[in-house]
GROMACS .gro file of C-alpha atoms in nm:
model
  320
    1UNK     CA    1   3.633   2.879  27.039
    2UNK     CA    2   3.949   2.665  27.031
    3UNK     CA    3   3.900   2.336  26.854
    4UNK     CA    4   3.525   2.359  26.812
    5UNK     CA    5   3.269   2.505  26.578
    6UNK     CA    6   2.980   2.600  26.805
    7UNK     CA    7   2.616   2.555  26.728
    8UNK     CA    8   2.359   2.667  26.975
    9UNK     CA    9   2.119   2.429  27.140
   10UNK     CA   10   1.926   2.619  27.403
   11UNK     CA   11   2.195   2.770  27.627
   12UNK     CA   12   2.456   2.507  27.533
   13UNK     CA   13   2.737   2.554  27.281
   14UNK     CA   14   2.787   2.217  27.116
   15UNK     CA   15   3.125   2.092  26.992
   16UNK     CA   16   3.185   1.959  26.646
   17UNK     CA   17   3.562   1.933  26.699
   18UNK     CA   18   3.798   1.847  26.984
   19UNK     CA   19   4.141   1.994  27.052
   20UNK     CA   20   4.430   1.792  27.194
   21UNK     CA   21   4.644   1.991  27.437
   22UNK     CA   22   4.873   1.716  27.569
   23UNK     CA   23   5.191   1.862  27.421
   24UNK     CA   24   5.098   2.231  27.426
   25UNK     CA   25   5.356   2.308  27.695
   26UNK     CA   26   5.633   2.129  27.503
   27UNK     CA   27   5.640   2.342  27.188
   28UNK     CA   28   6.021   2.343  27.161
   29UNK     CA   29   6.045   1.966  27.209
   30UNK     CA   30   5.776   1.870  26.958
   31UNK     CA   31   6.018   1.821  26.663
   32UNK     CA   32   6.231   1.594  26.882
   33UNK     CA   33   5.924   1.402  27.000
   34UNK     CA   34   5.817   1.366  26.636
   35UNK     CA   35   6.147   1.198  26.545
   36UNK     CA   36   6.142   0.972  26.854
   37UNK     CA   37   5.782   0.855  26.803
   38UNK     CA   38   5.834   0.810  26.429
   39UNK     CA   39   6.134   0.583  26.492
   40UNK     CA   40   5.940   0.382  26.752
   41UNK     CA   41   5.641   0.351  26.517
   42UNK     CA   42   5.852   0.230  26.224
   43UNK     CA   43   6.040  -0.010  26.451
   44UNK     CA   44   5.711  -0.153  26.582
   45UNK     CA   45   5.567  -0.201  26.234
   46UNK     CA   46   5.885  -0.362  26.099
   47UNK     CA   47   5.929  -0.583  26.407
   48UNK     CA   48   5.576  -0.719  26.394
   49UNK     CA   49   5.592  -0.768  26.017
   50UNK     CA   50   5.917  -0.959  26.066
   51UNK     CA   51   5.749  -1.193  26.316
   52UNK     CA   52   5.453  -1.253  26.081
   53UNK     CA   53   5.681  -1.326  25.784
   54UNK     CA   54   5.907  -1.557  25.986
   55UNK     CA   55   5.612  -1.760  26.106
   56UNK     CA   56   5.464  -1.768  25.755
   57UNK     CA   57   5.778  -1.908  25.589
   58UNK     CA   58   5.891  -2.140  25.870
   59UNK     CA   59   5.704  -2.473  25.884
   60UNK     CA   60   5.807  -2.567  26.239
   61UNK     CA   61   5.648  -2.244  26.365
   62UNK     CA   62   5.305  -2.345  26.232
   63UNK     CA   63   5.176  -2.426  26.582
   64UNK     CA   64   4.890  -2.284  26.794
   65UNK     CA   65   5.122  -2.059  26.997
   66UNK     CA   66   5.255  -1.890  26.683
   67UNK     CA   67   4.910  -1.871  26.527
   68UNK     CA   68   4.804  -1.656  26.823
   69UNK     CA   69   5.130  -1.461  26.799
   70UNK     CA   70   5.047  -1.370  26.437
   71UNK     CA   71   4.707  -1.246  26.555
   72UNK     CA   72   4.876  -1.045  26.830
   73UNK     CA   73   5.129  -0.892  26.589
   74UNK     CA   74   4.855  -0.786  26.346
   75UNK     CA   75   4.660  -0.640  26.636
   76UNK     CA   76   4.962  -0.448  26.767
   77UNK     CA   77   5.025  -0.291  26.426
   78UNK     CA   78   4.664  -0.176  26.404
   79UNK     CA   79   4.668  -0.067  26.769
   80UNK     CA   80   4.967   0.165  26.739
   81UNK     CA   81   4.846   0.290  26.398
   82UNK     CA   82   4.516   0.403  26.553
   83UNK     CA   83   4.704   0.659  26.765
   84UNK     CA   84   5.060   0.737  26.658
   85UNK     CA   85   5.022   0.864  26.296
   86UNK     CA   86   4.772   1.128  26.404
   87UNK     CA   87   4.992   1.218  26.701
   88UNK     CA   88   5.286   1.264  26.463
   89UNK     CA   89   5.083   1.501  26.247
   90UNK     CA   90   4.975   1.701  26.552
   91UNK     CA   91   5.338   1.737  26.661
   92UNK     CA   92   5.405   1.923  26.334
   93UNK     CA   93   5.101   2.149  26.318
   94UNK     CA   94   4.982   2.430  26.540
   95UNK     CA   95   4.612   2.341  26.542
   96UNK     CA   96   4.575   1.996  26.694
   97UNK     CA   97   4.208   1.927  26.628
   98UNK     CA   98   3.998   1.625  26.541
   99UNK     CA   99   3.636   1.612  26.434
  100UNK     CA  100   3.381   1.436  26.654
  101UNK     CA  101   3.344   1.174  26.381
  102UNK     CA  102   3.721   1.127  26.361
  103UNK     CA  103   3.739   1.098  26.738
  104UNK     CA  104   3.467   0.832  26.731
  105UNK     CA  105   3.650   0.636  26.461
  106UNK     CA  106   3.975   0.645  26.658
  107UNK     CA  107   3.799   0.538  26.977
  108UNK     CA  108   3.620   0.251  26.802
  109UNK     CA  109   3.946   0.110  26.666
  110UNK     CA  110   4.149   0.168  26.982
  111UNK     CA  111   3.888   0.026  27.222
  112UNK     CA  112   3.804  -0.277  27.006
  113UNK     CA  113   4.172  -0.367  26.968
  114UNK     CA  114   4.237  -0.315  27.339
  115UNK     CA  115   3.966  -0.558  27.448
  116UNK     CA  116   4.058  -0.804  27.173
  117UNK     CA  117   4.415  -0.806  27.302
  118UNK     CA  118   4.289  -0.894  27.651
  119UNK     CA  119   4.105  -1.194  27.507
  120UNK     CA  120   4.394  -1.301  27.283
  121UNK     CA  121   4.635  -1.295  27.578
  122UNK     CA  122   4.391  -1.518  27.768
  123UNK     CA  123   4.376  -1.759  27.469
  124UNK     CA  124   4.756  -1.769  27.460
  125UNK     CA  125   4.764  -1.846  27.833
  126UNK     CA  126   4.519  -2.132  27.777
  127UNK     CA  127   4.746  -2.264  27.502
  128UNK     CA  128   5.043  -2.270  27.742
  129UNK     CA  129   4.825  -2.432  28.011
  130UNK     CA  130   4.726  -2.716  27.777
  131UNK     CA  131   5.083  -2.759  27.647
  132UNK     CA  132   5.234  -2.793  27.996
  133UNK     CA  133   4.953  -2.945  28.203
  134UNK     CA  134   4.799  -3.175  27.938
  135UNK     CA  135   5.076  -3.239  27.683
  136UNK     CA  136   4.935  -3.575  27.569
  137UNK     CA  137   4.606  -3.411  27.471
  138UNK     CA  138   4.760  -3.095  27.324
  139UNK     CA  139   4.699  -3.173  26.957
  140UNK     CA  140   4.337  -3.258  27.032
  141UNK     CA  141   4.258  -2.968  27.266
  142UNK     CA  142   4.444  -2.712  27.053
  143UNK     CA  143   4.351  -2.836  26.706
  144UNK     CA  144   4.331  -2.581  26.420
  145UNK     CA  145   3.949  -2.550  26.447
  146UNK     CA  146   3.980  -2.480  26.822
  147UNK     CA  147   4.247  -2.216  26.762
  148UNK     CA  148   4.034  -2.049  26.496
  149UNK     CA  149   3.736  -2.043  26.731
  150UNK     CA  150   3.941  -1.893  27.017
  151UNK     CA  151   4.078  -1.621  26.789
  152UNK     CA  152   3.733  -1.552  26.642
  153UNK     CA  153   3.575  -1.526  26.987
  154UNK     CA  154   3.849  -1.281  27.091
  155UNK     CA  155   3.788  -1.052  26.793
  156UNK     CA  156   3.408  -1.080  26.808
  157UNK     CA  157   3.404  -1.000  27.181
  158UNK     CA  158   3.612  -0.688  27.122
  159UNK     CA  159   3.397  -0.571  26.832
  160UNK     CA  160   3.057  -0.635  26.995
  161UNK     CA  161   3.130  -0.504  27.346
  162UNK     CA  162   3.328  -0.194  27.248
  163UNK     CA  163   3.106  -0.104  26.951
  164UNK     CA  164   2.807  -0.090  27.184
  165UNK     CA  165   2.998   0.116  27.441
  166UNK     CA  166   3.147   0.367  27.197
  167UNK     CA  167   2.819   0.405  27.008
  168UNK     CA  168   2.649   0.500  27.335
  169UNK     CA  169   2.923   0.754  27.416
  170UNK     CA  170   2.876   0.937  27.086
  171UNK     CA  171   2.502   0.970  27.132
  172UNK     CA  172   2.588   1.222  27.406
  173UNK     CA  173   2.599   1.596  27.331
  174UNK     CA  174   2.945   1.754  27.380
  175UNK     CA  175   2.991   2.117  27.476
  176UNK     CA  176   3.241   2.369  27.608
  177UNK     CA  177   3.587   2.434  27.465
  178UNK     CA  178   3.628   2.077  27.345
  179UNK     CA  179   3.980   2.059  27.488
  180UNK     CA  180   4.114   1.711  27.570
  181UNK     CA  181   4.414   1.690  27.803
  182UNK     CA  182   4.559   1.404  27.603
  183UNK     CA  183   4.708   1.309  27.264
  184UNK     CA  184   4.422   1.079  27.158
  185UNK     CA  185   4.051   1.032  27.226
  186UNK     CA  186   4.058   0.857  27.562
  187UNK     CA  187   3.714   0.728  27.663
  188UNK     CA  188   3.678   0.885  28.006
  189UNK     CA  189   3.815   1.225  27.899
  190UNK     CA  190   3.567   1.242  27.611
  191UNK     CA  191   3.277   1.140  27.836
  192UNK     CA  192   3.367   1.428  28.071
  193UNK     CA  193   3.300   1.673  27.786
  194UNK     CA  194   2.933   1.571  27.768
  195UNK     CA  195   2.676   1.840  27.843
  196UNK     CA  196   2.466   1.604  28.057
  197UNK     CA  197   2.520   1.431  28.389
  198UNK     CA  198   2.709   1.110  28.312
  199UNK     CA  199   2.787   0.993  28.667
  200UNK     CA  200   2.561   0.688  28.646
  201UNK     CA  201   2.685   0.607  28.297
  202UNK     CA  202   3.047   0.631  28.414
  203UNK     CA  203   2.968   0.367  28.676
  204UNK     CA  204   2.825   0.141  28.405
  205UNK     CA  205   3.131   0.201  28.185
  206UNK     CA  206   3.359   0.117  28.476
  207UNK     CA  207   3.164  -0.200  28.555
  208UNK     CA  208   3.178  -0.314  28.191
  209UNK     CA  209   3.551  -0.241  28.178
  210UNK     CA  210   3.617  -0.439  28.495
  211UNK     CA  211   3.404  -0.731  28.375
  212UNK     CA  212   3.552  -0.765  28.028
  213UNK     CA  213   3.910  -0.667  28.113
  214UNK     CA  214   3.947  -0.845  28.446
  215UNK     CA  215   3.775  -1.168  28.332
  216UNK     CA  216   4.055  -1.248  28.082
  217UNK     CA  217   4.307  -1.140  28.345
  218UNK     CA  218   4.161  -1.390  28.594
  219UNK     CA  219   4.169  -1.663  28.330
  220UNK     CA  220   4.536  -1.587  28.268
  221UNK     CA  221   4.608  -1.591  28.641
  222UNK     CA  222   4.429  -1.924  28.692
  223UNK     CA  223   4.612  -2.077  28.394
  224UNK     CA  224   4.951  -1.976  28.529
  225UNK     CA  225   4.872  -2.097  28.881
  226UNK     CA  226   4.799  -2.440  28.733
  227UNK     CA  227   5.111  -2.415  28.515
  228UNK     CA  228   5.324  -2.322  28.816
  229UNK     CA  229   5.192  -2.619  29.011
  230UNK     CA  230   5.274  -2.853  28.722
  231UNK     CA  231   5.624  -2.709  28.672
  232UNK     CA  232   5.708  -2.745  29.042
  233UNK     CA  233   5.623  -3.116  29.021
  234UNK     CA  234   5.873  -3.175  28.739
  235UNK     CA  235   6.165  -3.363  28.903
  236UNK     CA  236   6.456  -3.228  28.695
  237UNK     CA  237   6.578  -2.869  28.698
  238UNK     CA  238   6.633  -2.888  28.322
  239UNK     CA  239   6.272  -2.992  28.267
  240UNK     CA  240   6.143  -2.712  28.489
  241UNK     CA  241   6.355  -2.455  28.308
  242UNK     CA  242   6.243  -2.580  27.966
  243UNK     CA  243   5.876  -2.569  28.066
  244UNK     CA  244   5.905  -2.221  28.215
  245UNK     CA  245   6.096  -2.086  27.915
  246UNK     CA  246   5.798  -2.159  27.689
  247UNK     CA  247   5.590  -1.920  27.901
  248UNK     CA  248   5.838  -1.643  27.980
  249UNK     CA  249   5.771  -1.428  27.671
  250UNK     CA  250   5.395  -1.441  27.724
  251UNK     CA  251   5.432  -1.358  28.095
  252UNK     CA  252   5.637  -1.047  28.010
  253UNK     CA  253   5.384  -0.928  27.750
  254UNK     CA  254   5.092  -0.985  27.990
  255UNK     CA  255   5.276  -0.800  28.268
  256UNK     CA  256   5.343  -0.500  28.044
  257UNK     CA  257   4.989  -0.485  27.908
  258UNK     CA  258   4.797  -0.538  28.231
  259UNK     CA  259   5.047  -0.351  28.446
  260UNK     CA  260   4.992  -0.024  28.260
  261UNK     CA  261   4.617  -0.087  28.214
  262UNK     CA  262   4.553  -0.158  28.582
  263UNK     CA  263   4.767   0.138  28.687
  264UNK     CA  264   4.568   0.362  28.454
  265UNK     CA  265   4.212   0.252  28.527
  266UNK     CA  266   4.219   0.121  28.886
  267UNK     CA  267   4.416   0.391  29.065
  268UNK     CA  268   4.213   0.643  29.273
  269UNK     CA  269   4.086   0.953  29.094
  270UNK     CA  270   4.291   1.168  29.335
  271UNK     CA  271   4.607   1.007  29.196
  272UNK     CA  272   4.523   1.100  28.836
  273UNK     CA  273   4.710   1.397  28.690
  274UNK     CA  274   4.741   1.494  28.322
  275UNK     CA  275   5.113   1.415  28.328
  276UNK     CA  276   5.078   1.067  28.482
  277UNK     CA  277   4.787   0.987  28.250
  278UNK     CA  278   4.991   1.088  27.944
  279UNK     CA  279   5.294   0.888  28.062
  280UNK     CA  280   5.099   0.568  28.123
  281UNK     CA  281   4.909   0.615  27.796
  282UNK     CA  282   5.239   0.640  27.608
  283UNK     CA  283   5.340   0.313  27.773
  284UNK     CA  284   5.043   0.113  27.648
  285UNK     CA  285   4.994   0.287  27.313
  286UNK     CA  286   5.357   0.326  27.202
  287UNK     CA  287   5.610   0.146  27.423
  288UNK     CA  288   5.433  -0.187  27.480
  289UNK     CA  289   5.360  -0.254  27.109
  290UNK     CA  290   5.727  -0.174  27.037
  291UNK     CA  291   5.855  -0.410  27.307
  292UNK     CA  292   5.640  -0.708  27.210
  293UNK     CA  293   5.839  -0.802  26.895
  294UNK     CA  294   6.162  -0.756  27.092
  295UNK     CA  295   6.037  -0.991  27.365
  296UNK     CA  296   5.921  -1.256  27.120
  297UNK     CA  297   6.244  -1.251  26.918
  298UNK     CA  298   6.515  -1.207  27.182
  299UNK     CA  299   6.358  -1.440  27.442
  300UNK     CA  300   6.223  -1.706  27.206
  301UNK     CA  301   6.465  -1.978  27.095
  302UNK     CA  302   6.251  -2.102  26.807
  303UNK     CA  303   6.195  -1.753  26.659
  304UNK     CA  304   6.566  -1.672  26.691
  305UNK     CA  305   6.660  -1.997  26.518
  306UNK     CA  306   6.406  -1.934  26.241
  307UNK     CA  307   6.547  -1.584  26.190
  308UNK     CA  308   6.905  -1.714  26.174
  309UNK     CA  309   6.812  -1.985  25.924
  310UNK     CA  310   6.619  -1.745  25.701
  311UNK     CA  311   6.897  -1.483  25.703
  312UNK     CA  312   7.168  -1.745  25.638
  313UNK     CA  313   6.951  -1.919  25.376
  314UNK     CA  314   7.010  -2.258  25.536
  315UNK     CA  315   6.763  -2.544  25.497
  316UNK     CA  316   6.515  -2.554  25.782
  317UNK     CA  317   6.532  -2.850  26.011
  318UNK     CA  318   6.296  -2.962  26.284
  319UNK     CA  319   6.369  -2.800  26.618
  320UNK     CA  320   6.447  -3.046  26.895
   0.00000   0.00000   0.00000
């Protein structure tokens, strides 16, 4: 049996391993894909480490917005590491298997980080809302203790909700060939390998996903509606542009993250094909983490200035 070591339970053959078959039809391209994904992975790790180090050594970046950005950069490094290194190994070997325990570990990390990112993006939107709509109260409403609590709530929500969900999934018995039409342990594809009827459980999983993914999305949307209203009331074009520029990087990151997530999980089942699922998964597991450091360095005046000052070894001065 490909990718599984069967043990008999009644008439069922239970899986102890899963086999990834996402790139089986691309045997000749796998060395090329290995090089491409390795470059993207190294670029993502270096880019996010650069952002963390710049913020660490630059006093004028020690603000709530950059505190959340450090959290996001750490998360993105863990996020891409939960998928890409194993994918790189599988591009070089013929047998692309993973144990049930290994699959569970990957799913725990990936799912927890995914939900935590939703919450962190909402916290970052709230930070921009306070900065633009209530600037006089910003230091009070976004004090260090408040920022720590928002970050802690984001991480705790991800850990508690997804740990409960993934733990339930791996109490199910898995049978059959154990083949997964993907390059990592995607939740719904693993659930489909269960030997029991999971239709009701899939509805519960979908409801939980909508609740805990869409709630942060709605908070972000409400924050930016209020921000937009405030910006439109600013009399000068220069003031409007300056206010909007502080949000543009975050808007791009949110659009990338939620755009691919909503396309993946809210499109009709009839629209799902293995190829489209793999393409969108590559977007949110590989491409988006790689683009985030680019967005926050190329589109952020303060980060660019900090980078220039560090590389030119000039004394730091307060940004106007």
